mmCIF file of C-alpha atoms in Angstrom:
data_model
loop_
_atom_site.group_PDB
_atom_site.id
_atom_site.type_symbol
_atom_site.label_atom_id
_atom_site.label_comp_id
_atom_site.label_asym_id
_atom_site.label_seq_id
_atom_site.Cartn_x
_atom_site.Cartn_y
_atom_site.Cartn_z
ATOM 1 C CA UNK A 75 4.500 67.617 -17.217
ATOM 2 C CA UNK A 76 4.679 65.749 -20.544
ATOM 3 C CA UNK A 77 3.740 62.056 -18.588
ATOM 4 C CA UNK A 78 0.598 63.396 -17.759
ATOM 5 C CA UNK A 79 -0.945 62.401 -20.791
ATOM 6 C CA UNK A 80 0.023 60.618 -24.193
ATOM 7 C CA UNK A 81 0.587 63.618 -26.818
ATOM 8 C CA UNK A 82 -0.154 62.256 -30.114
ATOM 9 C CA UNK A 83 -0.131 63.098 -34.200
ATOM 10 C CA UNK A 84 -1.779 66.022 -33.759
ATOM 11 C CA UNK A 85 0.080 67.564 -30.635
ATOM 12 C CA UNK A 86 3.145 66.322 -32.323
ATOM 13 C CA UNK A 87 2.029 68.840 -35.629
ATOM 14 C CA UNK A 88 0.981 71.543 -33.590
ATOM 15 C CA UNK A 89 4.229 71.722 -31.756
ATOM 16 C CA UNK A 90 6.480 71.088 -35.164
ATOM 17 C CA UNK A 91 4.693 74.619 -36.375
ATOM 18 C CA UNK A 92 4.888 76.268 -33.147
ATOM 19 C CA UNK A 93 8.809 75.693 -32.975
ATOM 20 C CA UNK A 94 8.957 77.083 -36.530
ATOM 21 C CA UNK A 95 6.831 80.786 -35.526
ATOM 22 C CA UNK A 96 4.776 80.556 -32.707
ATOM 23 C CA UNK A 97 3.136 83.604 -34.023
ATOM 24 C CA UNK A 98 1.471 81.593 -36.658
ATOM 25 C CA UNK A 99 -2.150 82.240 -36.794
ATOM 26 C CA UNK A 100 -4.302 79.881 -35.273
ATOM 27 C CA UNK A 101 -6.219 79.196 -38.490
ATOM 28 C CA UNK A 102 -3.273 78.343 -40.354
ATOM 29 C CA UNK A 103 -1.944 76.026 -37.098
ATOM 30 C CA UNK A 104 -5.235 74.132 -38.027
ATOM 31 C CA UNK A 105 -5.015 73.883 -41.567
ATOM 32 C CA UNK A 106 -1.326 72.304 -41.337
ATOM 33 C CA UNK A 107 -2.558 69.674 -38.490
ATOM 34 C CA UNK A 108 -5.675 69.012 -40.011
ATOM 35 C CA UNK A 109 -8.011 70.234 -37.178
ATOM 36 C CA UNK A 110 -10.456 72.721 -37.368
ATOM 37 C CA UNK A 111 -9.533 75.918 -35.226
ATOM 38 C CA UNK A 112 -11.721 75.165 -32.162
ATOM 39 C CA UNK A 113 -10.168 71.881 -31.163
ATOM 40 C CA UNK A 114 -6.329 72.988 -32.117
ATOM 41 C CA UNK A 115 -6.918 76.147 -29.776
ATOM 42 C CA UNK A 116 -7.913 73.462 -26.904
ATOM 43 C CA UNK A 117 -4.645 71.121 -27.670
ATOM 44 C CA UNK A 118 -2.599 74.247 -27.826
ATOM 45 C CA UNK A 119 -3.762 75.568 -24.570
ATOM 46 C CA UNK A 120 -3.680 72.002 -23.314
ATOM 47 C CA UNK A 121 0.314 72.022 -24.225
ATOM 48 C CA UNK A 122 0.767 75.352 -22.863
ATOM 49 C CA UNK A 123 -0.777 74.646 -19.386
ATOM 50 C CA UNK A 124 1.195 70.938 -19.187
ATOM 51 C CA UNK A 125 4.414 72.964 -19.199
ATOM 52 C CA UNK A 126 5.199 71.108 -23.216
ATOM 53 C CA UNK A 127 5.562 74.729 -24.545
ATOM 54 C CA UNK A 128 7.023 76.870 -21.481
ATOM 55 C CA UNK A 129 7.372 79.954 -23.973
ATOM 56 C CA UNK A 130 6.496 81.714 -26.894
ATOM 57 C CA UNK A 131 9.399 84.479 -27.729
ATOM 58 C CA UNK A 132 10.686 86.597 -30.457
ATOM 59 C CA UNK A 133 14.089 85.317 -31.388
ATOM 60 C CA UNK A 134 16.539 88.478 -31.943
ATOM 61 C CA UNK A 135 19.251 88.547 -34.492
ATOM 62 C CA UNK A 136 22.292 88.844 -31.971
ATOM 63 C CA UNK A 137 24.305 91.012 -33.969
ATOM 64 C CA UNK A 138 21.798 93.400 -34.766
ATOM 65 C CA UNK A 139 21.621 94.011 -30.877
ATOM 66 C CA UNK A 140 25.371 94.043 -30.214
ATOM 67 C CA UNK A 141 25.475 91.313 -28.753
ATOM 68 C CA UNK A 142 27.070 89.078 -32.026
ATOM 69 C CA UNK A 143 30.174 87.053 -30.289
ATOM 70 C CA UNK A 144 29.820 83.835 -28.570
ATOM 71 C CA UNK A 145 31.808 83.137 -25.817
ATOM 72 C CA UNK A 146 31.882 79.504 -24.115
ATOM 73 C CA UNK A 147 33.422 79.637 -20.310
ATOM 74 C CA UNK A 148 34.099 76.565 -18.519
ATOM 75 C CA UNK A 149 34.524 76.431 -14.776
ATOM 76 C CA UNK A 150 36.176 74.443 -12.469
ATOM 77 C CA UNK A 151 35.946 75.033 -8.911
ATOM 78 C CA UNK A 152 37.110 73.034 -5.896
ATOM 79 C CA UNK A 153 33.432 74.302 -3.836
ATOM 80 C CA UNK A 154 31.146 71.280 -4.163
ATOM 81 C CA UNK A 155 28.758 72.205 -0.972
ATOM 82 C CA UNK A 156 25.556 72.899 -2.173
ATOM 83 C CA UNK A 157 25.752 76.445 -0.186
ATOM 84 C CA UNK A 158 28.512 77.797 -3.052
ATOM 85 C CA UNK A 159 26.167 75.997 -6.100
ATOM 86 C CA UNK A 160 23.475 78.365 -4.725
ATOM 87 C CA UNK A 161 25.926 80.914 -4.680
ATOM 88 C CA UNK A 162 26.947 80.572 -7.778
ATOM 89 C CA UNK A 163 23.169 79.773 -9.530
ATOM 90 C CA UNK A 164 22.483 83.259 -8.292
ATOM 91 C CA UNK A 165 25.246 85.026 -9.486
ATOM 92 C CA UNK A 166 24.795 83.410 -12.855
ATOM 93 C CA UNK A 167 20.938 84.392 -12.897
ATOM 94 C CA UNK A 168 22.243 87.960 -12.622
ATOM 95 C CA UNK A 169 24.550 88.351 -15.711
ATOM 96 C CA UNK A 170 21.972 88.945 -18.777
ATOM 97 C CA UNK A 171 24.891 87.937 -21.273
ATOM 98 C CA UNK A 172 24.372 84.504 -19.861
ATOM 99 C CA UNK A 173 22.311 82.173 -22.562
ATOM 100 C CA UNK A 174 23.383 79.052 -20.785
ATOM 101 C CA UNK A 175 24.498 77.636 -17.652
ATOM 102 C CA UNK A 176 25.260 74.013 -17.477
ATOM 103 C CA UNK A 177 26.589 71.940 -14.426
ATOM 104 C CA UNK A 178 28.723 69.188 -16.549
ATOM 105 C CA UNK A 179 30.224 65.471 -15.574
ATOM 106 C CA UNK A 180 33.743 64.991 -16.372
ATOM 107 C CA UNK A 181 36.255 67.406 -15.579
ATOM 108 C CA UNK A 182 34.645 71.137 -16.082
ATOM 109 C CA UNK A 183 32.246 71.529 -13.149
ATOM 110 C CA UNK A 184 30.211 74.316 -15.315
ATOM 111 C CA UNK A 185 29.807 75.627 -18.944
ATOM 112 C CA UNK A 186 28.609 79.094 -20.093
ATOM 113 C CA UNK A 187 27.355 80.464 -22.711
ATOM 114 C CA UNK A 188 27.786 83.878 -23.294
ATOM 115 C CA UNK A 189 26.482 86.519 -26.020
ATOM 116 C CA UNK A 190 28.500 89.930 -26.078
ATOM 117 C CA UNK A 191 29.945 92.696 -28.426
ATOM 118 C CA UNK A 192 33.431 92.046 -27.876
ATOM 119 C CA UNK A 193 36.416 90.685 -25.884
ATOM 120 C CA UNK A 194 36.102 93.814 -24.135
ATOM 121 C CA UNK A 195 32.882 93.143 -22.527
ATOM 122 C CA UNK A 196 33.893 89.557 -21.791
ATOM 123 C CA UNK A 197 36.340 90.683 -19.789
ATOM 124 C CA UNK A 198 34.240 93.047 -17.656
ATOM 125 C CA UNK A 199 32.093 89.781 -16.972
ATOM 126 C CA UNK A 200 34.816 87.833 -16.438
ATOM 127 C CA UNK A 201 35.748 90.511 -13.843
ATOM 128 C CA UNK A 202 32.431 90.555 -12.405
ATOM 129 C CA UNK A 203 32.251 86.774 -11.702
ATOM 130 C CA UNK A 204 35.230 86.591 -10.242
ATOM 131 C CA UNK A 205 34.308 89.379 -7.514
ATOM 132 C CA UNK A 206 30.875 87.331 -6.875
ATOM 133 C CA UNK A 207 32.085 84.132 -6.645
ATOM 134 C CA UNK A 208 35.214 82.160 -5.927
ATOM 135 C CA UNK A 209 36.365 79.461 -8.929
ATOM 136 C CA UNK A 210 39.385 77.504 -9.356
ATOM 137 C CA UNK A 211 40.229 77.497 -13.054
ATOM 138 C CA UNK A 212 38.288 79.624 -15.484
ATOM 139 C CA UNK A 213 39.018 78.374 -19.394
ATOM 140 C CA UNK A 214 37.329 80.726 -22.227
ATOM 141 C CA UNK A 215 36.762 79.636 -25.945
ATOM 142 C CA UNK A 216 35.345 82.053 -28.210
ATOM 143 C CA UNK A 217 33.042 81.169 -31.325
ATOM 144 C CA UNK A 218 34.660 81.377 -34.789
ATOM 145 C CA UNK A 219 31.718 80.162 -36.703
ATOM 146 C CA UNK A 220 28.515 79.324 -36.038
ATOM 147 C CA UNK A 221 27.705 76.053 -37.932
ATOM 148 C CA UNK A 222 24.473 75.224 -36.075
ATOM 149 C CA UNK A 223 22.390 76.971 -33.391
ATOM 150 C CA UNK A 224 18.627 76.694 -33.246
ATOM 151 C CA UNK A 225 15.748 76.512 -30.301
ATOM 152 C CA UNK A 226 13.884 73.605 -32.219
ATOM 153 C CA UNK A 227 13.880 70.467 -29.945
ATOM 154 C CA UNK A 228 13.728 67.416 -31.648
ATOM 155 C CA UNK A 229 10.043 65.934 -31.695
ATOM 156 C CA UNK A 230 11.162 61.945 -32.811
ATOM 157 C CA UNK A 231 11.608 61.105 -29.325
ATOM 158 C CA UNK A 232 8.308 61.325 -28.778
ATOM 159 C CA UNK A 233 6.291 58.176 -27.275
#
């Protein structure tokens, strides 16, 4: 993917304005970078077919689709093999109120990240996992306040 090639100032523009709306028009992509249209369409397509940007999506307003509460689960389970991970990868990959899966270091084998209406429909998922897969200890922390939450990666990392 991104050690194929060296992405420099301009890639580095182009994908600071297409993490802020990707549905920016070309023209004004160009204008920002300093390219004229022709050449940013080429880096942009370059980027896209490298794997860089994976996506372009609309980001919904959770609560306006019902879906407004975060809920973080962490799992422990005393499976390791990697028969039960694929198990449990696919029963994961089936839940759509799943935003994140994570397989951790330290002592939670597993974080979730959930997005639902209520504690209502957490525990019908929590009901559903359970019947699809077998875990040892399942701890669930739900979201007060959201101080922070965004899709923008952090571009200084950059080579």
């Amino acid at each position: 993917m991104a050690g194929k090639f060296v992405l420099d100032s301009f890639d580095k523009k182009i994908l600071d304005c297409l993490q802020d709306n990707s549905d920016i028009p070309l023209a004004e992509v160009a204008k920002r970078v300093g390219l004229s249209t022709t050449p940013c369409w080429r880096r942009i397509n370059r980027l896209q077919e490298e794997g860089i940007v994976r996506s372009r999506v609309a980001l919904l307003n959770r609560k306006a689709v019902n879906a407004g509460v975060t809920v973080f689960v962490a799992v422990r389970t005393a499976q390791h093999s990697a028969q039960w991970l694929t198990r449990f990868a696919k029963a994961i990959a089936s839940f759509p109120e799943v935003m994140d899966c994570y397989r951790m270091s330290g002592e939670i084998d597993y974080l979730i990240r959930l997005a639902l209406p209520d504690i209502e429909a957490y525990d019908a998922f929590y009901k559903r996992l359970i019947a699809k897969i077998e875990l040892s200890d399942v701890t669930s922390m739900f979201a007060m306040e959201e101080i922070k939450s965004t899709t923008r990666l952090p571009l200084n990392y950059l080579p």
